[in-house]
């Protein structure tokens, strides 16, 4: 998946480049900056000293030294005052400039912390939104795997309103709590009708004949096999007037995976992938169920992931990044390949 939100310490990320939320001196500081310098070793500071600082909204690149990452891209986020001092456009610029540097150095994988969201005081949910917006625009035109690294759970919070809306929706729809398990298991263990004790010669001939008929019937049925997942997907893409690239980029699916689906008519995607396509194509709930069925899946009310997906589709909100934010907030796996 080209954009992924992960919970980790950025100094542990094995990627081509990690981004540092630095200050204008580039001579090290606290927070993520301190952690990166500590993990990279003193050679990083020595190289930073040669760079002559960096302006807010701009970015500069160095080696990664003792880090698992090959490069560190240092960018300086804005200090948040009240949101009326150009903070947003400066923060957007940090992401854009860092991505441009990463591209220039042929990086295929890049990890960002939530720039400015620590001591610089940018509200975390808004900082995350800026990150997601700029990175997703960049990924429409560029092939890169980008991680947004969230350090701790508390650092990440979707808006209270969305969170409580989804919580309510889950509460209303979660069947798990309402299922009578004792009854269910009694029903499952009900003994089946006793089998016929003996089968005579005539009966066995009859069985063979029935089996042959069943086989012919099966052959006939297989000849009329329904449209497959991949056929339905390609038909829907055409119907929506989208190009393949528009579809897989919009839904955050890896290009290679898409070409596999395109070339194999019987390809069976994972459930999150199938759902991601439904979201990208902006299918209704019924159409989504249809598409999932083609891949052997269904949306279930016994599962938070499914209920969250259902929530967004029923609200007509097909923004995959917002959906992933919500899935992340509820500790669910994210959509994509
Ligand atoms: P800024 O000065 O730009 O606000 P900070 O370093 O204070 O930078 O914080 C930026 C974000 O980085 C914060 O959300 C903080 O929780 C996070 N952070 C701190 N240490 C790490 C780390 N080791 N890995 C990833 N993120 C981190």
mmCIF file of C-alpha atoms and ligand atoms in Angstrom:
data_model
loop_
_atom_site.group_PDB
_atom_site.id
_atom_site.type_symbol
_atom_site.label_atom_id
_atom_site.label_comp_id
_atom_site.label_asym_id
_atom_site.label_seq_id
_atom_site.Cartn_x
_atom_site.Cartn_y
_atom_site.Cartn_z
ATOM 1 C CA UNK A 1 0.000 0.000 0.000
ATOM 2 C CA UNK A 2 1.635 3.295 -1.032
ATOM 3 C CA UNK A 3 0.569 5.189 2.125
ATOM 4 C CA UNK A 4 0.474 3.520 5.477
ATOM 5 C CA UNK A 5 0.029 4.861 8.989
ATOM 6 C CA UNK A 6 2.108 2.822 11.407
ATOM 7 C CA UNK A 7 2.817 3.031 15.110
ATOM 8 C CA UNK A 8 6.558 2.842 15.650
ATOM 9 C CA UNK A 9 9.718 4.636 16.676
ATOM 10 C CA UNK A 10 10.888 6.287 13.452
ATOM 11 C CA UNK A 11 14.546 5.514 14.220
ATOM 12 C CA UNK A 12 13.693 1.815 13.854
ATOM 13 C CA UNK A 13 12.182 2.135 10.384
ATOM 14 C CA UNK A 14 14.048 0.260 7.663
ATOM 15 C CA UNK A 15 13.331 2.593 4.765
ATOM 16 C CA UNK A 16 15.381 4.553 2.241
ATOM 17 C CA UNK A 17 14.799 7.821 4.093
ATOM 18 C CA UNK A 18 13.327 8.972 7.369
ATOM 19 C CA UNK A 19 12.214 12.553 7.806
ATOM 20 C CA UNK A 20 13.336 14.552 10.798
ATOM 21 C CA UNK A 21 11.226 17.313 12.353
ATOM 22 C CA UNK A 22 14.238 19.568 12.897
ATOM 23 C CA UNK A 23 14.685 23.206 13.902
ATOM 24 C CA UNK A 24 16.206 25.943 11.741
ATOM 25 C CA UNK A 25 19.726 25.456 13.126
ATOM 26 C CA UNK A 26 19.772 21.747 12.138
ATOM 27 C CA UNK A 27 22.027 21.269 15.141
ATOM 28 C CA UNK A 28 19.765 18.835 16.963
ATOM 29 C CA UNK A 29 17.034 19.339 19.504
ATOM 30 C CA UNK A 30 14.533 17.388 21.552
ATOM 31 C CA UNK A 31 11.675 15.094 20.521
ATOM 32 C CA UNK A 32 12.048 13.138 17.342
ATOM 33 C CA UNK A 33 15.098 15.244 16.360
ATOM 34 C CA UNK A 34 16.945 14.171 19.517
ATOM 35 C CA UNK A 35 15.971 10.529 19.014
ATOM 36 C CA UNK A 36 17.226 10.549 15.414
ATOM 37 C CA UNK A 37 20.581 12.152 16.315
ATOM 38 C CA UNK A 38 21.006 9.755 19.211
ATOM 39 C CA UNK A 39 20.360 6.702 17.007
ATOM 40 C CA UNK A 40 22.368 7.965 14.013
ATOM 41 C CA UNK A 41 25.475 8.846 16.051
ATOM 42 C CA UNK A 42 27.713 11.971 16.104
ATOM 43 C CA UNK A 43 28.540 11.836 12.397
ATOM 44 C CA UNK A 44 25.018 13.034 11.649
ATOM 45 C CA UNK A 45 25.571 16.222 13.641
ATOM 46 C CA UNK A 46 28.940 16.702 11.920
ATOM 47 C CA UNK A 47 27.263 16.608 8.495
ATOM 48 C CA UNK A 48 24.394 18.842 9.689
ATOM 49 C CA UNK A 49 26.930 21.481 10.723
ATOM 50 C CA UNK A 50 28.013 21.799 7.079
ATOM 51 C CA UNK A 51 24.475 22.574 5.867
ATOM 52 C CA UNK A 52 24.110 26.133 7.122
ATOM 53 C CA UNK A 53 20.706 25.567 8.694
ATOM 54 C CA UNK A 54 17.346 25.249 6.985
ATOM 55 C CA UNK A 55 14.382 27.629 6.640
ATOM 56 C CA UNK A 56 10.920 26.775 7.931
ATOM 57 C CA UNK A 57 8.991 24.878 5.250
ATOM 58 C CA UNK A 58 12.180 23.758 3.483
ATOM 59 C CA UNK A 59 14.148 20.474 3.625
ATOM 60 C CA UNK A 60 17.748 19.261 3.426
ATOM 61 C CA UNK A 61 19.179 15.746 3.173
ATOM 62 C CA UNK A 62 22.055 13.923 4.918
ATOM 63 C CA UNK A 63 23.254 10.352 5.310
ATOM 64 C CA UNK A 64 21.624 8.057 7.865
ATOM 65 C CA UNK A 65 24.866 6.811 9.492
ATOM 66 C CA UNK A 66 23.983 4.284 12.224
ATOM 67 C CA UNK A 67 20.277 4.339 11.380
ATOM 68 C CA UNK A 68 18.690 1.548 9.354
ATOM 69 C CA UNK A 69 17.636 4.304 6.901
ATOM 70 C CA UNK A 70 20.071 5.379 4.178
ATOM 71 C CA UNK A 71 19.121 9.076 4.386
ATOM 72 C CA UNK A 72 17.696 11.555 6.845
ATOM 73 C CA UNK A 73 15.650 14.369 5.330
ATOM 74 C CA UNK A 74 15.599 17.301 7.748
ATOM 75 C CA UNK A 75 12.630 19.599 7.460
ATOM 76 C CA UNK A 76 11.592 22.472 9.677
ATOM 77 C CA UNK A 77 7.928 22.634 10.561
ATOM 78 C CA UNK A 78 6.144 25.832 11.607
ATOM 79 C CA UNK A 79 5.553 26.712 15.239
ATOM 80 C CA UNK A 80 1.776 26.728 15.663
ATOM 81 C CA UNK A 81 0.385 29.989 16.974
ATOM 82 C CA UNK A 82 -3.307 30.156 16.148
ATOM 83 C CA UNK A 83 -3.525 28.712 12.641
ATOM 84 C CA UNK A 84 -3.712 32.220 11.127
ATOM 85 C CA UNK A 85 -0.008 32.699 10.546
ATOM 86 C CA UNK A 86 0.448 30.536 7.436
ATOM 87 C CA UNK A 87 1.119 27.446 9.545
ATOM 88 C CA UNK A 88 -0.837 25.142 7.235
ATOM 89 C CA UNK A 89 0.905 26.152 4.016
ATOM 90 C CA UNK A 90 4.316 25.958 5.722
ATOM 91 C CA UNK A 91 3.532 22.476 7.006
ATOM 92 C CA UNK A 92 2.314 21.410 3.546
ATOM 93 C CA UNK A 93 5.540 22.746 2.135
ATOM 94 C CA UNK A 94 7.565 20.574 4.589
ATOM 95 C CA UNK A 95 5.904 17.427 3.221
ATOM 96 C CA UNK A 96 6.159 18.539 -0.414
ATOM 97 C CA UNK A 97 9.835 19.567 -0.157
ATOM 98 C CA UNK A 98 10.766 16.374 1.702
ATOM 99 C CA UNK A 99 9.002 14.188 -0.852
ATOM 100 C CA UNK A 100 10.701 16.060 -3.700
ATOM 101 C CA UNK A 101 14.123 15.482 -2.086
ATOM 102 C CA UNK A 102 13.317 11.810 -1.539
ATOM 103 C CA UNK A 103 12.332 11.491 -5.183
ATOM 104 C CA UNK A 104 15.494 13.266 -6.329
ATOM 105 C CA UNK A 105 17.543 10.703 -4.371
ATOM 106 C CA UNK A 106 15.556 7.793 -5.849
ATOM 107 C CA UNK A 107 14.050 6.778 -2.528
ATOM 108 C CA UNK A 108 11.378 4.126 -2.848
ATOM 109 C CA UNK A 109 10.370 4.104 0.815
ATOM 110 C CA UNK A 110 10.102 7.120 3.111
ATOM 111 C CA UNK A 111 8.882 7.500 6.694
ATOM 112 C CA UNK A 112 7.530 10.752 8.162
ATOM 113 C CA UNK A 113 6.871 11.632 11.775
ATOM 114 C CA UNK A 114 3.953 13.977 12.422
ATOM 115 C CA UNK A 115 5.908 17.171 11.799
ATOM 116 C CA UNK A 116 5.205 20.139 14.132
ATOM 117 C CA UNK A 117 2.807 18.089 16.236
ATOM 118 C CA UNK A 118 5.095 17.914 19.291
ATOM 119 C CA UNK A 119 6.678 20.938 20.976
ATOM 120 C CA UNK A 120 5.758 23.087 17.943
ATOM 121 C CA UNK A 121 2.161 22.599 19.005
ATOM 122 C CA UNK A 122 0.298 21.886 15.755
ATOM 123 C CA UNK A 123 -2.980 20.133 16.717
ATOM 124 C CA UNK A 124 -2.368 16.457 16.056
ATOM 125 C CA UNK A 125 -5.527 15.641 14.124
ATOM 126 C CA UNK A 126 -4.955 18.643 11.825
ATOM 127 C CA UNK A 127 -1.256 17.809 11.441
ATOM 128 C CA UNK A 128 -2.216 14.311 10.386
ATOM 129 C CA UNK A 129 -4.745 15.611 7.886
ATOM 130 C CA UNK A 130 -2.152 17.883 6.271
ATOM 131 C CA UNK A 131 0.282 14.945 6.072
ATOM 132 C CA UNK A 132 -2.289 12.647 4.484
ATOM 133 C CA UNK A 133 -3.515 15.282 2.012
ATOM 134 C CA UNK A 134 -0.090 16.295 0.703
ATOM 135 C CA UNK A 135 1.273 12.751 0.574
ATOM 136 C CA UNK A 136 -1.773 11.430 -1.245
ATOM 137 C CA UNK A 137 -1.590 14.164 -3.895
ATOM 138 C CA UNK A 138 2.115 13.314 -4.378
ATOM 139 C CA UNK A 139 1.303 9.605 -4.693
ATOM 140 C CA UNK A 140 -1.161 10.250 -7.500
ATOM 141 C CA UNK A 141 1.815 11.158 -9.687
ATOM 142 C CA UNK A 142 4.649 9.160 -8.092
ATOM 143 C CA UNK A 143 5.425 5.571 -7.133
ATOM 144 C CA UNK A 144 6.700 5.536 -3.585
ATOM 145 C CA UNK A 145 5.893 3.748 -0.357
ATOM 146 C CA UNK A 146 5.289 6.394 2.301
ATOM 147 C CA UNK A 147 4.807 5.729 6.001
ATOM 148 C CA UNK A 148 3.393 8.167 8.510
ATOM 149 C CA UNK A 149 4.883 7.072 11.789
ATOM 150 C CA UNK A 150 2.833 7.734 14.881
ATOM 151 C CA UNK A 151 4.868 7.397 18.021
ATOM 152 C CA UNK A 152 2.243 6.687 20.628
ATOM 153 C CA UNK A 153 -1.430 5.935 20.657
ATOM 154 C CA UNK A 154 -2.290 9.198 22.392
ATOM 155 C CA UNK A 155 -0.534 11.080 19.591
ATOM 156 C CA UNK A 156 -3.240 9.928 17.298
ATOM 157 C CA UNK A 157 -6.799 10.934 17.634
ATOM 158 C CA UNK A 158 -9.413 11.385 14.965
ATOM 159 C CA UNK A 159 -11.971 14.086 15.599
ATOM 160 C CA UNK A 160 -14.150 13.477 18.661
ATOM 161 C CA UNK A 161 -17.298 13.777 16.567
ATOM 162 C CA UNK A 162 -16.252 11.165 14.003
ATOM 163 C CA UNK A 163 -14.982 8.878 16.738
ATOM 164 C CA UNK A 164 -18.236 9.009 18.691
ATOM 165 C CA UNK A 165 -20.346 8.638 15.528
ATOM 166 C CA UNK A 166 -18.467 5.484 14.604
ATOM 167 C CA UNK A 167 -18.555 4.157 18.158
ATOM 168 C CA UNK A 168 -22.303 4.599 18.194
ATOM 169 C CA UNK A 169 -22.650 2.891 14.812
ATOM 170 C CA UNK A 170 -20.572 -0.048 16.052
ATOM 171 C CA UNK A 171 -22.670 -0.292 19.219
ATOM 172 C CA UNK A 172 -25.855 -0.318 17.205
ATOM 173 C CA UNK A 173 -24.645 -2.951 14.806
ATOM 174 C CA UNK A 174 -22.275 -5.226 16.678
ATOM 175 C CA UNK A 175 -24.153 -8.525 16.805
ATOM 176 C CA UNK A 176 -21.532 -10.285 18.866
ATOM 177 C CA UNK A 177 -22.949 -9.055 22.153
ATOM 178 C CA UNK A 178 -26.481 -10.001 21.206
ATOM 179 C CA UNK A 179 -25.826 -13.540 20.072
ATOM 180 C CA UNK A 180 -26.982 -16.297 22.396
ATOM 181 C CA UNK A 181 -23.926 -18.522 22.203
ATOM 182 C CA UNK A 182 -25.394 -21.395 24.241
ATOM 183 C CA UNK A 183 -28.313 -21.744 21.900
ATOM 184 C CA UNK A 184 -26.057 -21.374 18.884
ATOM 185 C CA UNK A 185 -23.790 -24.181 20.045
ATOM 186 C CA UNK A 186 -26.720 -26.443 20.930
ATOM 187 C CA UNK A 187 -28.062 -25.878 17.447
ATOM 188 C CA UNK A 188 -24.684 -26.758 15.909
ATOM 189 C CA UNK A 189 -24.464 -30.007 17.967
ATOM 190 C CA UNK A 190 -27.929 -31.322 17.147
ATOM 191 C CA UNK A 191 -27.420 -34.931 16.022
ATOM 192 C CA UNK A 192 -28.087 -35.483 12.360
ATOM 193 C CA UNK A 193 -30.698 -37.984 11.126
ATOM 194 C CA UNK A 194 -29.306 -41.533 11.263
ATOM 195 C CA UNK A 195 -27.889 -42.757 7.947
ATOM 196 C CA UNK A 196 -29.619 -45.613 6.080
ATOM 197 C CA UNK A 197 -28.164 -48.868 7.494
ATOM 198 C CA UNK A 198 -27.741 -50.873 4.352
ATOM 199 C CA UNK A 199 -27.793 -50.173 0.665
ATOM 200 C CA UNK A 200 -28.825 -52.972 -1.718
ATOM 201 C CA UNK A 201 -27.411 -53.635 -5.204
ATOM 202 C CA UNK A 202 -30.209 -51.794 -6.956
ATOM 203 C CA UNK A 203 -29.785 -48.832 -4.700
ATOM 204 C CA UNK A 204 -26.050 -48.656 -5.372
ATOM 205 C CA UNK A 205 -26.670 -48.650 -9.177
ATOM 206 C CA UNK A 206 -29.126 -45.902 -8.610
ATOM 207 C CA UNK A 207 -26.549 -43.970 -6.635
ATOM 208 C CA UNK A 208 -24.011 -44.289 -9.453
ATOM 209 C CA UNK A 209 -26.549 -43.070 -11.955
ATOM 210 C CA UNK A 210 -27.467 -40.144 -9.719
ATOM 211 C CA UNK A 211 -23.804 -39.306 -9.349
ATOM 212 C CA UNK A 212 -23.360 -39.237 -13.139
ATOM 213 C CA UNK A 213 -26.365 -36.982 -13.502
ATOM 214 C CA UNK A 214 -25.042 -34.705 -10.803
ATOM 215 C CA UNK A 215 -21.716 -34.512 -12.614
ATOM 216 C CA UNK A 216 -23.406 -33.523 -15.869
ATOM 217 C CA UNK A 217 -25.457 -30.978 -13.983
ATOM 218 C CA UNK A 218 -22.297 -29.621 -12.402
ATOM 219 C CA UNK A 219 -20.612 -29.422 -15.832
ATOM 220 C CA UNK A 220 -23.554 -27.442 -17.155
ATOM 221 C CA UNK A 221 -23.478 -25.125 -14.130
ATOM 222 C CA UNK A 222 -19.750 -24.542 -14.469
ATOM 223 C CA UNK A 223 -20.265 -23.539 -18.096
ATOM 224 C CA UNK A 224 -22.549 -20.792 -16.871
ATOM 225 C CA UNK A 225 -20.243 -19.594 -14.131
ATOM 226 C CA UNK A 226 -20.972 -16.014 -13.085
ATOM 227 C CA UNK A 227 -18.839 -12.993 -13.811
ATOM 228 C CA UNK A 228 -15.655 -13.212 -11.699
ATOM 229 C CA UNK A 229 -14.349 -10.554 -9.300
ATOM 230 C CA UNK A 230 -11.785 -9.329 -11.787
ATOM 231 C CA UNK A 231 -14.361 -9.172 -14.623
ATOM 232 C CA UNK A 232 -16.765 -7.239 -12.421
ATOM 233 C CA UNK A 233 -14.004 -4.877 -11.321
ATOM 234 C CA UNK A 234 -12.913 -4.102 -14.886
ATOM 235 C CA UNK A 235 -16.542 -3.648 -15.984
ATOM 236 C CA UNK A 236 -17.199 -1.217 -13.128
ATOM 237 C CA UNK A 237 -14.039 0.746 -13.915
ATOM 238 C CA UNK A 238 -15.280 1.150 -17.502
ATOM 239 C CA UNK A 239 -18.796 2.039 -16.394
ATOM 240 C CA UNK A 240 -17.451 4.737 -14.100
ATOM 241 C CA UNK A 241 -15.315 6.118 -16.935
ATOM 242 C CA UNK A 242 -12.134 5.678 -14.884
ATOM 243 C CA UNK A 243 -8.724 4.558 -16.089
ATOM 244 C CA UNK A 244 -7.052 1.596 -14.359
ATOM 245 C CA UNK A 245 -4.430 3.908 -12.854
ATOM 246 C CA UNK A 246 -7.064 6.280 -11.489
ATOM 247 C CA UNK A 247 -8.735 3.336 -9.811
ATOM 248 C CA UNK A 248 -5.736 1.680 -8.186
ATOM 249 C CA UNK A 249 -4.075 4.932 -7.166
ATOM 250 C CA UNK A 250 -7.258 6.277 -5.669
ATOM 251 C CA UNK A 251 -7.746 3.180 -3.566
ATOM 252 C CA UNK A 252 -4.144 2.935 -2.479
ATOM 253 C CA UNK A 253 -3.514 -0.392 -4.228
ATOM 254 C CA UNK A 254 -0.103 -1.420 -5.441
ATOM 255 C CA UNK A 255 0.241 -1.205 -9.242
ATOM 256 C CA UNK A 256 1.777 -4.705 -9.479
ATOM 257 C CA UNK A 257 -1.126 -6.215 -7.588
ATOM 258 C CA UNK A 258 -3.555 -4.474 -9.917
ATOM 259 C CA UNK A 259 -1.881 -5.920 -13.009
ATOM 260 C CA UNK A 260 -2.053 -9.368 -11.419
ATOM 261 C CA UNK A 261 -5.806 -8.924 -10.965
ATOM 262 C CA UNK A 262 -6.144 -7.638 -14.515
ATOM 263 C CA UNK A 263 -4.306 -10.576 -16.068
ATOM 264 C CA UNK A 264 -5.892 -13.342 -14.007
ATOM 265 C CA UNK A 265 -9.622 -13.592 -14.523
ATOM 266 C CA UNK A 266 -9.970 -15.836 -11.466
ATOM 267 C CA UNK A 267 -7.777 -13.766 -9.144
ATOM 268 C CA UNK A 268 -9.063 -13.853 -5.575
ATOM 269 C CA UNK A 269 -8.166 -10.662 -3.723
ATOM 270 C CA UNK A 270 -7.951 -10.318 0.050
ATOM 271 C CA UNK A 271 -11.017 -8.838 1.699
ATOM 272 C CA UNK A 272 -9.398 -5.426 2.441
ATOM 273 C CA UNK A 273 -8.286 -5.218 -1.205
ATOM 274 C CA UNK A 274 -11.763 -6.050 -2.493
ATOM 275 C CA UNK A 275 -13.245 -3.424 -0.173
ATOM 276 C CA UNK A 276 -10.654 -0.860 -1.231
ATOM 277 C CA UNK A 277 -11.780 -1.305 -4.850
ATOM 278 C CA UNK A 278 -15.422 -0.899 -3.852
ATOM 279 C CA UNK A 279 -14.495 2.349 -2.090
ATOM 280 C CA UNK A 280 -12.480 3.605 -5.034
ATOM 281 C CA UNK A 281 -15.373 2.901 -7.390
ATOM 282 C CA UNK A 282 -17.751 4.561 -4.925
ATOM 283 C CA UNK A 283 -20.098 1.588 -5.016
ATOM 284 C CA UNK A 284 -23.320 1.614 -3.027
ATOM 285 C CA UNK A 285 -23.681 -0.782 -0.112
ATOM 286 C CA UNK A 286 -25.567 -3.304 -2.292
ATOM 287 C CA UNK A 287 -22.978 -3.097 -5.056
ATOM 288 C CA UNK A 288 -20.195 -3.479 -2.476
ATOM 289 C CA UNK A 289 -21.842 -6.633 -1.124
ATOM 290 C CA UNK A 290 -22.103 -7.946 -4.693
ATOM 291 C CA UNK A 291 -18.455 -7.267 -5.394
ATOM 292 C CA UNK A 292 -17.362 -8.856 -2.112
ATOM 293 C CA UNK A 293 -19.473 -11.925 -2.839
ATOM 294 C CA UNK A 294 -17.546 -12.397 -6.092
ATOM 295 C CA UNK A 295 -14.397 -12.759 -4.004
ATOM 296 C CA UNK A 296 -16.115 -15.023 -1.456
ATOM 297 C CA UNK A 297 -16.596 -12.387 1.269
ATOM 298 C CA UNK A 298 -19.389 -10.472 2.957
ATOM 299 C CA UNK A 299 -19.722 -7.521 5.329
ATOM 300 C CA UNK A 300 -20.606 -8.867 8.734
ATOM 301 C CA UNK A 301 -22.010 -7.219 11.834
ATOM 302 C CA UNK A 302 -19.845 -9.450 14.019
ATOM 303 C CA UNK A 303 -16.780 -7.538 13.028
ATOM 304 C CA UNK A 304 -15.780 -3.938 13.823
ATOM 305 C CA UNK A 305 -13.776 -3.578 10.621
ATOM 306 C CA UNK A 306 -16.834 -4.392 8.518
ATOM 307 C CA UNK A 307 -19.108 -2.095 10.498
ATOM 308 C CA UNK A 308 -16.720 0.822 10.080
ATOM 309 C CA UNK A 309 -16.601 0.204 6.314
ATOM 310 C CA UNK A 310 -20.380 -0.003 6.230
ATOM 311 C CA UNK A 311 -20.580 3.262 8.197
ATOM 312 C CA UNK A 312 -18.499 5.147 5.637
ATOM 313 C CA UNK A 313 -20.221 3.662 2.588
ATOM 314 C CA UNK A 314 -23.664 4.368 4.011
ATOM 315 C CA UNK A 315 -22.588 7.999 4.619
ATOM 316 C CA UNK A 316 -21.305 8.230 1.027
ATOM 317 C CA UNK A 317 -17.814 9.025 2.340
ATOM 318 C CA UNK A 318 -15.357 7.248 0.047
ATOM 319 C CA UNK A 319 -12.173 8.991 1.177
ATOM 320 C CA UNK A 320 -9.878 6.013 1.700
ATOM 321 C CA UNK A 321 -7.480 8.013 3.832
ATOM 322 C CA UNK A 322 -10.219 9.114 6.207
ATOM 323 C CA UNK A 323 -11.479 5.555 6.356
ATOM 324 C CA UNK A 324 -7.966 4.343 7.159
ATOM 325 C CA UNK A 325 -7.648 7.003 9.852
ATOM 326 C CA UNK A 326 -10.822 5.698 11.457
ATOM 327 C CA UNK A 327 -9.767 2.047 11.103
ATOM 328 C CA UNK A 328 -6.463 2.936 12.696
ATOM 329 C CA UNK A 329 -8.167 4.725 15.571
ATOM 330 C CA UNK A 330 -10.256 1.630 16.251
ATOM 331 C CA UNK A 331 -7.209 -0.673 16.062
ATOM 332 C CA UNK A 332 -8.326 -2.345 12.863
ATOM 333 C CA UNK A 333 -6.141 -3.313 9.923
ATOM 334 C CA UNK A 334 -6.051 -0.757 7.152
ATOM 335 C CA UNK A 335 -7.336 -0.921 3.605
ATOM 336 C CA UNK A 336 -5.087 -1.501 0.622
ATOM 337 C CA UNK A 337 -2.904 -4.250 -0.720
HETATM 338 P P1 LIG B 1 8.084 19.397 16.423
HETATM 339 O O1 LIG B 1 9.103 20.292 17.071
HETATM 340 O O2 LIG B 1 8.082 19.496 14.918
HETATM 341 O O3 LIG B 1 6.742 19.533 17.013
HETATM 342 P P2 LIG B 1 8.621 16.970 17.956
HETATM 343 O O4 LIG B 1 9.823 16.113 17.864
HETATM 344 O O5 LIG B 1 8.412 17.700 19.240
HETATM 345 O O6 LIG B 1 8.672 17.934 16.685
HETATM 346 O O7 LIG B 1 7.323 16.093 17.657
HETATM 347 C C1 LIG B 1 6.892 15.700 16.385
HETATM 348 C C2 LIG B 1 6.140 14.390 16.500
HETATM 349 O O8 LIG B 1 7.080 13.336 16.560
HETATM 350 C C3 LIG B 1 5.286 14.278 17.747
HETATM 351 O O9 LIG B 1 3.993 13.802 17.372
HETATM 352 C C4 LIG B 1 5.995 13.248 18.608
HETATM 353 O O10 LIG B 1 5.065 12.441 19.339
HETATM 354 C C5 LIG B 1 6.666 12.409 17.556
HETATM 355 N N1 LIG B 1 7.844 11.657 17.977
HETATM 356 C C6 LIG B 1 8.698 11.882 19.000
HETATM 357 N N2 LIG B 1 9.661 10.950 19.026
HETATM 358 C C7 LIG B 1 9.411 10.105 17.986
HETATM 359 C C8 LIG B 1 10.027 8.921 17.479
HETATM 360 N N3 LIG B 1 11.126 8.407 18.034
HETATM 361 N N4 LIG B 1 9.478 8.323 16.379
HETATM 362 C C9 LIG B 1 8.384 8.823 15.787
HETATM 363 N N5 LIG B 1 7.758 9.930 16.207
HETATM 364 C C10 LIG B 1 8.263 10.566 17.302
#
